[in-house]
mmCIF file of C-alpha atoms in Angstrom:
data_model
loop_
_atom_site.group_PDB
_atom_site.id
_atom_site.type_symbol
_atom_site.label_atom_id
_atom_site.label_comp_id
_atom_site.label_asym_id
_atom_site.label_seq_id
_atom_site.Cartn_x
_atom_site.Cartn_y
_atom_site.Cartn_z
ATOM 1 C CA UNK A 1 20.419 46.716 -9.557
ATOM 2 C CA UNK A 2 17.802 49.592 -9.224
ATOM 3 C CA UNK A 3 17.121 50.716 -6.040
ATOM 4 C CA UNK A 4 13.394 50.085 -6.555
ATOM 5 C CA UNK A 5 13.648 46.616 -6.306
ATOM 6 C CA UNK A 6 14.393 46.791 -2.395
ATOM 7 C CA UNK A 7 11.101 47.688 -2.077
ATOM 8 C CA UNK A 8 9.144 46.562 -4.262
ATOM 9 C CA UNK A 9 9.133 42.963 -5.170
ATOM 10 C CA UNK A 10 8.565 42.937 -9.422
ATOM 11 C CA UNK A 11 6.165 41.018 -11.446
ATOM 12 C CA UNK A 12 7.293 37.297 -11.018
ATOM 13 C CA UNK A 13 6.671 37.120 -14.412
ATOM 14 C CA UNK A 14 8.983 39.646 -15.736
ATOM 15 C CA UNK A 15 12.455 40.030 -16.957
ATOM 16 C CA UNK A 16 13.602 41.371 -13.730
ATOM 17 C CA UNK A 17 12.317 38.705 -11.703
ATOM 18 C CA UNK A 18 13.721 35.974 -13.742
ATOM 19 C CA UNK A 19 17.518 37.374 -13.085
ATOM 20 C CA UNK A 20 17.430 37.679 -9.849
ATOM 21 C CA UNK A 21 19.466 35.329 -8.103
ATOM 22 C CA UNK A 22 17.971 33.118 -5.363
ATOM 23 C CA UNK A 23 19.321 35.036 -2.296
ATOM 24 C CA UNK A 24 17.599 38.140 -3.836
ATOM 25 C CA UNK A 25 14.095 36.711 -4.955
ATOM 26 C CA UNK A 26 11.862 37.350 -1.442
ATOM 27 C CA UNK A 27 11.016 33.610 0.674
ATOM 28 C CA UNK A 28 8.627 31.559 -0.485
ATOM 29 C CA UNK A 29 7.419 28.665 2.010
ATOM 30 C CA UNK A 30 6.175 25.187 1.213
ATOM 31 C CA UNK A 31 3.114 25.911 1.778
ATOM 32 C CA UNK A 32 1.657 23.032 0.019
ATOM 33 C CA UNK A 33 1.023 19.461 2.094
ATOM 34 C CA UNK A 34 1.196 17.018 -0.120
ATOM 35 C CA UNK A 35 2.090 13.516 1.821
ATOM 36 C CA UNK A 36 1.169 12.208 4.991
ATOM 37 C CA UNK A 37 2.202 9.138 6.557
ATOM 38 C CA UNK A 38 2.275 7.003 10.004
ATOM 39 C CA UNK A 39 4.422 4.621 11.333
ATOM 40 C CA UNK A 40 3.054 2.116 14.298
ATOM 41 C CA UNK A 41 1.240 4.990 15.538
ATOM 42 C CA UNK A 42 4.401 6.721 16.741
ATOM 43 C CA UNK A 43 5.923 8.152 14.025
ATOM 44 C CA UNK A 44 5.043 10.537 11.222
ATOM 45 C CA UNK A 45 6.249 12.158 7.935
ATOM 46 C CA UNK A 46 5.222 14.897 5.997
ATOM 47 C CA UNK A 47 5.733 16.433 2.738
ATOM 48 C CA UNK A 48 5.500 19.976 1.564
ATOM 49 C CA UNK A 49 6.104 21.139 -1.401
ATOM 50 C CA UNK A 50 6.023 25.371 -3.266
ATOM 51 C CA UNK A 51 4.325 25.371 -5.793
ATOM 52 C CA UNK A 52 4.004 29.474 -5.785
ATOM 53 C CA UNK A 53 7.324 30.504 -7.107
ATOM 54 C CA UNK A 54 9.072 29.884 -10.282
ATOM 55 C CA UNK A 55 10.944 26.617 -9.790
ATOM 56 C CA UNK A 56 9.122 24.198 -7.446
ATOM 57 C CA UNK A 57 10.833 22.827 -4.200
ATOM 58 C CA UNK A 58 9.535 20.545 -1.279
ATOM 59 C CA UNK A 59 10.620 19.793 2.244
ATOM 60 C CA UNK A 60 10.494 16.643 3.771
ATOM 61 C CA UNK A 61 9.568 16.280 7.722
ATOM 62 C CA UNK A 62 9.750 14.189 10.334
ATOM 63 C CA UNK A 63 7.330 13.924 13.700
ATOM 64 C CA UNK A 64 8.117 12.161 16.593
ATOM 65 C CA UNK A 65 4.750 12.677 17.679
ATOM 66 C CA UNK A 66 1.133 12.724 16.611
ATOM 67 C CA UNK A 67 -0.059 16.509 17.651
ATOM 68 C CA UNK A 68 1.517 20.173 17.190
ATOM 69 C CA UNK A 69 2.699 19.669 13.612
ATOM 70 C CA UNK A 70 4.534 23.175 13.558
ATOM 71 C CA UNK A 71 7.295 22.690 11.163
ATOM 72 C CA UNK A 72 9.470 24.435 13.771
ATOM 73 C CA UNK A 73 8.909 21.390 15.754
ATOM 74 C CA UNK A 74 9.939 19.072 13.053
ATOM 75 C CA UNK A 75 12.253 16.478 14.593
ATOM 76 C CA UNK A 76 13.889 16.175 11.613
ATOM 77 C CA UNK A 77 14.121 17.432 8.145
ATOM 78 C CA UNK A 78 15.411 17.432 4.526
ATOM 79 C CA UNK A 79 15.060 20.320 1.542
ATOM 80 C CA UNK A 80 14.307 18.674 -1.907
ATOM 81 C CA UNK A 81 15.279 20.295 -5.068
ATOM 82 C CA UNK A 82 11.930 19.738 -6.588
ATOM 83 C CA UNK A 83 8.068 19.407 -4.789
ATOM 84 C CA UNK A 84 7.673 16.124 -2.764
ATOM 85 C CA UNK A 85 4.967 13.699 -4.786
ATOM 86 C CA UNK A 86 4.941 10.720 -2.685
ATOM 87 C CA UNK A 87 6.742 9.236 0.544
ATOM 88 C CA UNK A 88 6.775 6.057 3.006
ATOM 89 C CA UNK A 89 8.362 4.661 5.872
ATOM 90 C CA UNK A 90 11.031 1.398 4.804
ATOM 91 C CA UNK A 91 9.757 -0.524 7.764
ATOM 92 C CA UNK A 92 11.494 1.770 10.306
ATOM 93 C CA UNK A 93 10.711 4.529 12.012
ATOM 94 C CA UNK A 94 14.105 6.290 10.676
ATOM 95 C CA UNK A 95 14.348 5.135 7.068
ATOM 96 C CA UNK A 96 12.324 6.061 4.305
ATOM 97 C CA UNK A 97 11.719 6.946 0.693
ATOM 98 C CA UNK A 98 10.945 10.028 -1.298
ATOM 99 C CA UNK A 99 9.244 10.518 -4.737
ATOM 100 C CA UNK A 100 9.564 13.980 -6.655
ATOM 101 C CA UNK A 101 8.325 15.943 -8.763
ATOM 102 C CA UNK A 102 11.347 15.371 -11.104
ATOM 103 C CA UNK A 103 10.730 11.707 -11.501
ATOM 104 C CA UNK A 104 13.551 11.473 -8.853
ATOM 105 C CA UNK A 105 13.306 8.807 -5.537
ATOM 106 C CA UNK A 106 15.682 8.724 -2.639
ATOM 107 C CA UNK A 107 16.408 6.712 0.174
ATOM 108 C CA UNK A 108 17.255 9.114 3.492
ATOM 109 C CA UNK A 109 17.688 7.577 7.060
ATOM 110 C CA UNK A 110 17.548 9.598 10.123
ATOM 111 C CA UNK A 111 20.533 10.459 12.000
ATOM 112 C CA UNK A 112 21.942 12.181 14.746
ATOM 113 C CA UNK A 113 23.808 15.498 13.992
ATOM 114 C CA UNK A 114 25.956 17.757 16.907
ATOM 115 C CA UNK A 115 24.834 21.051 17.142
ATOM 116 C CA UNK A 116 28.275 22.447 17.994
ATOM 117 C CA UNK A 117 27.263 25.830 20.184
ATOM 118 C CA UNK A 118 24.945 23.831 22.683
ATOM 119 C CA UNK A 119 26.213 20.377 22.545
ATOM 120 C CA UNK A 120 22.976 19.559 21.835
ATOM 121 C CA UNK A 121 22.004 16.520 19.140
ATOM 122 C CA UNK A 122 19.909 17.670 16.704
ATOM 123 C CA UNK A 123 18.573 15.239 14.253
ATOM 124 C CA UNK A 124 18.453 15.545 10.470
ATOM 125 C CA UNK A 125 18.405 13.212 7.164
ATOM 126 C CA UNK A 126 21.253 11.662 5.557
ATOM 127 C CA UNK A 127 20.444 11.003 1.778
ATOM 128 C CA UNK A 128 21.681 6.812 1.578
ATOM 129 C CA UNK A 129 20.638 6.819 -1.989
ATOM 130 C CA UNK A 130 19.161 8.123 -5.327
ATOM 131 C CA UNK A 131 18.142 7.640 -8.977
ATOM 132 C CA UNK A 132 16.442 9.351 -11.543
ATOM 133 C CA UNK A 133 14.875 6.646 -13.882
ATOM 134 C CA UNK A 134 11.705 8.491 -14.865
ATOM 135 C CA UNK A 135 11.530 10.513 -17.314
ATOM 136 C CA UNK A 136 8.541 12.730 -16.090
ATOM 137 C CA UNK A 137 6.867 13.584 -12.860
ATOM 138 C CA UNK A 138 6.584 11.016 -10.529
ATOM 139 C CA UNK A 139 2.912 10.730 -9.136
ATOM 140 C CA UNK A 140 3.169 7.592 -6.554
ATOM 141 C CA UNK A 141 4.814 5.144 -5.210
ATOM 142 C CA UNK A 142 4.579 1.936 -2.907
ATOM 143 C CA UNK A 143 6.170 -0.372 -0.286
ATOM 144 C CA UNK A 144 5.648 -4.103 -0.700
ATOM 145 C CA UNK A 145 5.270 -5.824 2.789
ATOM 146 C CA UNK A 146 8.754 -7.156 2.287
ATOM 147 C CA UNK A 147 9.823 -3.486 2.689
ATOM 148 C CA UNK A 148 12.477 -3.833 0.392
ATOM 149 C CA UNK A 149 10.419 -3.888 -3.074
ATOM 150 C CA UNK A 150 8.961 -0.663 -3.868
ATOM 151 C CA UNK A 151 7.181 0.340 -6.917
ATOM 152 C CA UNK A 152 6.619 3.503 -8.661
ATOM 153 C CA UNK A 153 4.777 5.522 -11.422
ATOM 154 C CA UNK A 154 4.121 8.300 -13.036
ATOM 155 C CA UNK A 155 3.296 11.195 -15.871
ATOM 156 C CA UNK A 156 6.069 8.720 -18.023
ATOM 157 C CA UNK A 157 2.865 5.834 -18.143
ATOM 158 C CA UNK A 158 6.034 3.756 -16.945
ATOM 159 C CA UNK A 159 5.634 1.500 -14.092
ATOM 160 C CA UNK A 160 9.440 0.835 -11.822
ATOM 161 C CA UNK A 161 9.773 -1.750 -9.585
ATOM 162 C CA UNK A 162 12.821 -1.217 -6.991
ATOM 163 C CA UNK A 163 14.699 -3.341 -5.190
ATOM 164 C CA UNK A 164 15.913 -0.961 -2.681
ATOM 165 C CA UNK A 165 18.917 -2.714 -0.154
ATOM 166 C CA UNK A 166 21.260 -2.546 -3.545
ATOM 167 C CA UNK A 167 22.057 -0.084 -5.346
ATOM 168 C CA UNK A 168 19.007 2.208 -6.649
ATOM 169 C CA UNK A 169 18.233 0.563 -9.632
ATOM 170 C CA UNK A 170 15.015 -0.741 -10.768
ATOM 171 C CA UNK A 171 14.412 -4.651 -11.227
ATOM 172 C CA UNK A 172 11.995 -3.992 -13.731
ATOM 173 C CA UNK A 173 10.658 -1.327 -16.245
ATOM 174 C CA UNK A 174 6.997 -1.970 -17.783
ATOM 175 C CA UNK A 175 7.479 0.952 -20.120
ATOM 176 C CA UNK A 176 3.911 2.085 -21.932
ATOM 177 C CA UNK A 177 2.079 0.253 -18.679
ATOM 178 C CA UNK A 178 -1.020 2.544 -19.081
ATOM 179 C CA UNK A 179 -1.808 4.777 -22.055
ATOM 180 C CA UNK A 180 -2.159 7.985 -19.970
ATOM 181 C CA UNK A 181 -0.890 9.139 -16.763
ATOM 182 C CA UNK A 182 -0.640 6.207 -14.030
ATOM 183 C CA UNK A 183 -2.335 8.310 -11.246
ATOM 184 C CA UNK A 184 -2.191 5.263 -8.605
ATOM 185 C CA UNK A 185 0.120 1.941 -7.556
ATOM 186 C CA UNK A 186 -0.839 0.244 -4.391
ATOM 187 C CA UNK A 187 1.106 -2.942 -3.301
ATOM 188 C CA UNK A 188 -1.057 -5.956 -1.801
ATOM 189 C CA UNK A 189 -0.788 -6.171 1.804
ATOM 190 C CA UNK A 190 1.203 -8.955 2.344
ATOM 191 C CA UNK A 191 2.225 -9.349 -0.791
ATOM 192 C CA UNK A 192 5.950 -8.875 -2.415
ATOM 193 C CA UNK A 193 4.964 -9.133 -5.954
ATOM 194 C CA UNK A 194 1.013 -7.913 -6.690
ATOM 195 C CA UNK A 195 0.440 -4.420 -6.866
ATOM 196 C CA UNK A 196 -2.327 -2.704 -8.645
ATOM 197 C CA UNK A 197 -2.571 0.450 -10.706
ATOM 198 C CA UNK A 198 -4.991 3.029 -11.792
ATOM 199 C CA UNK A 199 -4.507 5.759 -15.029
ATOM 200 C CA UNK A 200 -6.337 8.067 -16.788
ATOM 201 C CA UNK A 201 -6.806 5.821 -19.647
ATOM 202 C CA UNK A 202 -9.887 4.358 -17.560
ATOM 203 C CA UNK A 203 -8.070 0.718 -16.776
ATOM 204 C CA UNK A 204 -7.386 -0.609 -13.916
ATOM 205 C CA UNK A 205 -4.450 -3.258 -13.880
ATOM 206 C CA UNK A 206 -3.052 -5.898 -11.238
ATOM 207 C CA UNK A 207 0.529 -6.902 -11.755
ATOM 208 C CA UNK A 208 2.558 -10.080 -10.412
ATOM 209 C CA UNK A 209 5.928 -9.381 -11.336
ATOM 210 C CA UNK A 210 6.752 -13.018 -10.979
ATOM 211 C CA UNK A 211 5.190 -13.585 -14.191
ATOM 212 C CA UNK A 212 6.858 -12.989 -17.818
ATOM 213 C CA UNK A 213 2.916 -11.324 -18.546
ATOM 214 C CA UNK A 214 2.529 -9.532 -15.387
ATOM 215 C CA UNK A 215 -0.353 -7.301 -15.949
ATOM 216 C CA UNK A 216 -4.665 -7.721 -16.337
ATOM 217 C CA UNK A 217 -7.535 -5.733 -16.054
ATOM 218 C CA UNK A 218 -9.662 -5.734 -13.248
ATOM 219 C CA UNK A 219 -11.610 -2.942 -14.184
ATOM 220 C CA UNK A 220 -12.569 0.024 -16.647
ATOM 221 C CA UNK A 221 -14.768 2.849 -16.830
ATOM 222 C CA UNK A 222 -16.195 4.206 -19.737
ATOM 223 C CA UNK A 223 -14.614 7.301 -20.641
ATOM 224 C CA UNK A 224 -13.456 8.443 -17.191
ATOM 225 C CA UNK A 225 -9.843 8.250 -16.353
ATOM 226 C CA UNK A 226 -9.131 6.545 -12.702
ATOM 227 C CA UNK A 227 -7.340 8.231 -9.878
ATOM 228 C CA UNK A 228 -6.947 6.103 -7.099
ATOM 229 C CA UNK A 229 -6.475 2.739 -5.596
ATOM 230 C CA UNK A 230 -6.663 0.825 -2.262
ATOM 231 C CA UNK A 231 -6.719 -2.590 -0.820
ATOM 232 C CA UNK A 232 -8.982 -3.859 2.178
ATOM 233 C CA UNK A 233 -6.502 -4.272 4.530
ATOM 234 C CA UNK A 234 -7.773 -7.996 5.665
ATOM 235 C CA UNK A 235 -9.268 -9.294 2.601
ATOM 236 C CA UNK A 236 -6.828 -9.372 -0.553
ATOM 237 C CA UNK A 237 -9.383 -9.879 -3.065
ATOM 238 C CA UNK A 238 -11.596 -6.274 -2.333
ATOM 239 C CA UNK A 239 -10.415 -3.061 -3.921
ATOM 240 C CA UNK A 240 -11.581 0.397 -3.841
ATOM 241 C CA UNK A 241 -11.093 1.988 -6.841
ATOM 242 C CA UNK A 242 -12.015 6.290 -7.163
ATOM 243 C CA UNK A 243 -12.333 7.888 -10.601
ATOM 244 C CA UNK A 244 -12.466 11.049 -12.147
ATOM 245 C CA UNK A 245 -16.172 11.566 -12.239
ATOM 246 C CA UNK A 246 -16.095 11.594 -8.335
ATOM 247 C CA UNK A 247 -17.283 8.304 -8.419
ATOM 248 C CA UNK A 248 -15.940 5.352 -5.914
ATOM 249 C CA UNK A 249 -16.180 1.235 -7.141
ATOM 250 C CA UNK A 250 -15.428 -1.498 -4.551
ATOM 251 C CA UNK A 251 -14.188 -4.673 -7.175
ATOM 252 C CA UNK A 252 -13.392 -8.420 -5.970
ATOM 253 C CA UNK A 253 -10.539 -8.861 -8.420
ATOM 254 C CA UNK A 254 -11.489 -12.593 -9.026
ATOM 255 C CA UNK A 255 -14.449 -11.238 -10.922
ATOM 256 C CA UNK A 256 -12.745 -8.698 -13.529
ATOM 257 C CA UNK A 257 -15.308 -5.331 -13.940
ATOM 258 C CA UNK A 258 -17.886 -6.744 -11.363
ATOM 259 C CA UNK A 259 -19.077 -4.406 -9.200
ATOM 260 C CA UNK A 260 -19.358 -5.117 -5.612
ATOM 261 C CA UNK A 261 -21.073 -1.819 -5.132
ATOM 262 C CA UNK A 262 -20.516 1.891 -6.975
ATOM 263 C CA UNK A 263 -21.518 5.138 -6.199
ATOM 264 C CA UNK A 264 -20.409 9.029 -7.235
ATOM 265 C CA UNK A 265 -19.541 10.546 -3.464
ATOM 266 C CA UNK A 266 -17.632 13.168 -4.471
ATOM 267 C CA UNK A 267 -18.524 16.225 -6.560
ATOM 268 C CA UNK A 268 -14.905 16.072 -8.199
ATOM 269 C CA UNK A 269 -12.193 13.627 -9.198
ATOM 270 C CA UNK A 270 -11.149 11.619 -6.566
ATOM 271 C CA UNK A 271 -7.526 11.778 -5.624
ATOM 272 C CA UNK A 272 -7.014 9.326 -2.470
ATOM 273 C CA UNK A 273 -8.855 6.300 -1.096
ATOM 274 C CA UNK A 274 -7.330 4.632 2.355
ATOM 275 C CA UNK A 275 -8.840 2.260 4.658
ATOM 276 C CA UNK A 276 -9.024 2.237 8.279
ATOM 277 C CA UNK A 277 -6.664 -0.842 9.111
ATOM 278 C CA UNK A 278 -8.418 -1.125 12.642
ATOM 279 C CA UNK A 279 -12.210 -1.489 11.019
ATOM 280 C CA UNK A 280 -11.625 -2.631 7.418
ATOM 281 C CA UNK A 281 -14.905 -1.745 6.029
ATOM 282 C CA UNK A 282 -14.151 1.741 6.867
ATOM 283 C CA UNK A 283 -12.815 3.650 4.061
ATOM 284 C CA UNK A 284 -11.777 7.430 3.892
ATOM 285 C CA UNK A 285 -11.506 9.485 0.895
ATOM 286 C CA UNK A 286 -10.718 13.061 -0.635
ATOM 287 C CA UNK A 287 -10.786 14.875 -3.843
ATOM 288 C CA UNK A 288 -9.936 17.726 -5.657
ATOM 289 C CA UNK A 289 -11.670 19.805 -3.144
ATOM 290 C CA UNK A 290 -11.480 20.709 0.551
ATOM 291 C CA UNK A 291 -13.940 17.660 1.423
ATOM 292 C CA UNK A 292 -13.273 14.501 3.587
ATOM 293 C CA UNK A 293 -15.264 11.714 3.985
ATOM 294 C CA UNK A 294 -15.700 8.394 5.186
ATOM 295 C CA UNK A 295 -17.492 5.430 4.097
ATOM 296 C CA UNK A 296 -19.522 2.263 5.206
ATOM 297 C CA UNK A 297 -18.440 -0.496 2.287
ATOM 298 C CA UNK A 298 -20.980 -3.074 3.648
ATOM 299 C CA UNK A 299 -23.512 -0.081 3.812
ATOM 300 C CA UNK A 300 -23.098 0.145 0.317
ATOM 301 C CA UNK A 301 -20.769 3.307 0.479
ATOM 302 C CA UNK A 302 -23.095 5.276 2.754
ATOM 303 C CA UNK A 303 -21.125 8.105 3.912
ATOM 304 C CA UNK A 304 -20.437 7.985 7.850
ATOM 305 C CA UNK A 305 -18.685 11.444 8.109
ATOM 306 C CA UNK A 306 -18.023 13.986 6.255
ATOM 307 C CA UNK A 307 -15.242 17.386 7.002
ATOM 308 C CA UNK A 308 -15.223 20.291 4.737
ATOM 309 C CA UNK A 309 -12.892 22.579 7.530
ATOM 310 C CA UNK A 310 -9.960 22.693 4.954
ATOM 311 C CA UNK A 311 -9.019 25.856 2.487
ATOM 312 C CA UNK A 312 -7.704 23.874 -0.531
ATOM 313 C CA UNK A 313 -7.329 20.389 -2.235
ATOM 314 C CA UNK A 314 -7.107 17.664 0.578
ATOM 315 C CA UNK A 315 -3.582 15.653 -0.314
ATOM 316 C CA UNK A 316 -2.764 12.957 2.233
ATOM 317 C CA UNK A 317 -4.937 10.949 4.105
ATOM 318 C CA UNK A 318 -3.172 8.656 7.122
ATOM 319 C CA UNK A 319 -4.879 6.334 9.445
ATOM 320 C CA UNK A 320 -4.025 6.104 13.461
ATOM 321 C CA UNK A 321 -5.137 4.380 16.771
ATOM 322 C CA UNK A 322 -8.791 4.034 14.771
ATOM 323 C CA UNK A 323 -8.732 8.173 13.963
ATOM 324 C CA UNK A 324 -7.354 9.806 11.041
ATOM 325 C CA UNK A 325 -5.317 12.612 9.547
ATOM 326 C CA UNK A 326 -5.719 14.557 6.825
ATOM 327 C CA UNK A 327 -3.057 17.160 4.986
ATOM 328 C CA UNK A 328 -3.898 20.067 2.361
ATOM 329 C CA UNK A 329 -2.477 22.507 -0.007
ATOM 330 C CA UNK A 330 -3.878 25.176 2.843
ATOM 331 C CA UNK A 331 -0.661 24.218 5.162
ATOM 332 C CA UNK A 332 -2.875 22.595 7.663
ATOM 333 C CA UNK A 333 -3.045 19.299 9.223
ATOM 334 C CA UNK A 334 -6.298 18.190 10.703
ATOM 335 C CA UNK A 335 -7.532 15.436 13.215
ATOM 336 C CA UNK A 336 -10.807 13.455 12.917
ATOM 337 C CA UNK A 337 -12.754 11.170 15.106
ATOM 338 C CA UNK A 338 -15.515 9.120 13.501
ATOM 339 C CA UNK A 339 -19.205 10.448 14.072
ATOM 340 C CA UNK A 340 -21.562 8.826 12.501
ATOM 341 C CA UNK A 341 -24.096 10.975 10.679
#
């Protein structure tokens, strides 16, 4: 190899660049947070994905604790071949699944490992299981309150529904579920067969997979594709529902396209609605900007906060002790207490 190319890093688009092997190419870090997630207030997950270099790759990381994120004090960790899309916890604070970027999911439990020179016991992630039914990028996935089902979508417009104490195989394939890219499934709290989904192709669906026709529309905008989906945690019939135009729609699914209230609060596509499980009719949201905000849904969406402190696209949003926490493509993690404007 020419000596040049010990100092000086070539043109990651070049020839040069593309035959270098991995131990030569310089590090890249994931940078980008992509998934944020708590469990019982105690536990959290995280993950990061680079999407800088010429093959994506994500890391997966585990918290003990709800402050100093440092990835150096990650209590435990797993590398993924491919970015991290989605994640949750299995209904333990040491088991969990992961969606990537290949259409891949795994199931990865939390274990002790010896560090042999100090005796100490380090902890890290055993993969339990995986399968790669997709046949594009997965976007999302869910856990049913059974924490057992899980369901899961994508770029593919196919819909999976998992069944995950077997063998990784899905229970049941709605192939051609949306038109376009399903951007959204959220399972029903307390629920273990109705989930909803968003797409691009502007529909909103619920699904019952108890029911030889599972799917029908609850709602659909007018040339807009929708991005986002989220149940009010103590009333099973209320759904917010975000949409490309950086608008936000609460719906009561009884009433298919009614509109309990709408309103564009967002100056961009939104990409994730979650409400506060401690004060329902609190609901956060983000969007393909650096914004945060929350809103009053029986104030008819008036915003009660609003953060712009992030340097990139705001990812993951995850609720705690009535506070929540928000994750970007800038590598930060951010805190924020409710002030009302």
């Amino acid at each position: 190899m020419d000596d040049t190319y010990n100092h000086v890093i070539p043109n990651m688009n070049a020839e040069e660049y593309r035959n270098l092997s991995d131990a030569d190419r310089p590090p890249v870090h994931d940078k980008q947070l992509q998934v944020i997630k708590v469990f019982q207030d105690k536990s959290v997950i995280i993950g990061a994905s680079n999407m800088t270099d010429r093959t994506w790759s994500g890391t997966f990381l585990y918290f003990n604790q709800l402050e100093n994120f440092d990835k150096n004090n990650a209590y435990g960790a797993i590398r993924a071949d491919s970015g991290i899309a989605d994640a949750a916890f299995l209904g333990q604070h040491d088991k969990c699944i992961i969606g990537e970027d290949s259409g891949m999911i795994q199931i990865v439990k939390l274990i002790d490992e010896k560090n042999v020179e100090g005796g100490s016991m380090l902890k890290s992630f055993s993969p339990l299981s995986y399968s790669c039914e997709h046949d594009d990028c997965l976007i999302t996935l869910s856990v049913f309150d059974n924490n057992v089902t899980v369901v899961s979508a994508g770029m593919d417009c196919c819909i999976k529904v998992w069944n995950v104490t077997e063998d990784l195989k899905s229970m049941y394939s709605y192939n051609s579920a949306h038109c376009d890219t399903i951007t959204c499934v959220s399972a029903q709290a307390k629920s273990d067969s109705i989930f909803a989904s968003t797409s691009m192709d502007s529909d909103a669906l619920i699904w019952d997979i108890r029911k030889e026709k599972p799917a029908h529309g609850i709602f659909k905008k007018k040339n807009c594709g929708l991005t986002a989906i989220a149940w009010k945690p103590n009333d099973e019939n209320i759904a917010a529902i975000g949409a490309e135009d950086g608008s936000i729609t609460i719906v009561d699914i009884r009433n298919p396209n009614s509109e309990v209230s709408s309103n564009v609060l967002f100056d961009r596509a939104v990409y994730k609605l979650e409400f506060n499980p401690q004060i329902p009719n609190q609901l956060a949201g983000c969007c393909d900007g650096n914004m945060v905000k929350m809103f009053d849904i029986d104030r008819s969406l008036a915003t009660i906060y609003e953060d712009d402190r992030h340097q990139d696209f705001v990812r993951g949003l995850a609720w705690y002790q009535n506070k929540l926490l928000t994750c970007s493509w800038d590598n930060n993690i951010l805190n924020h207490s409710l002030v009302e404007l």
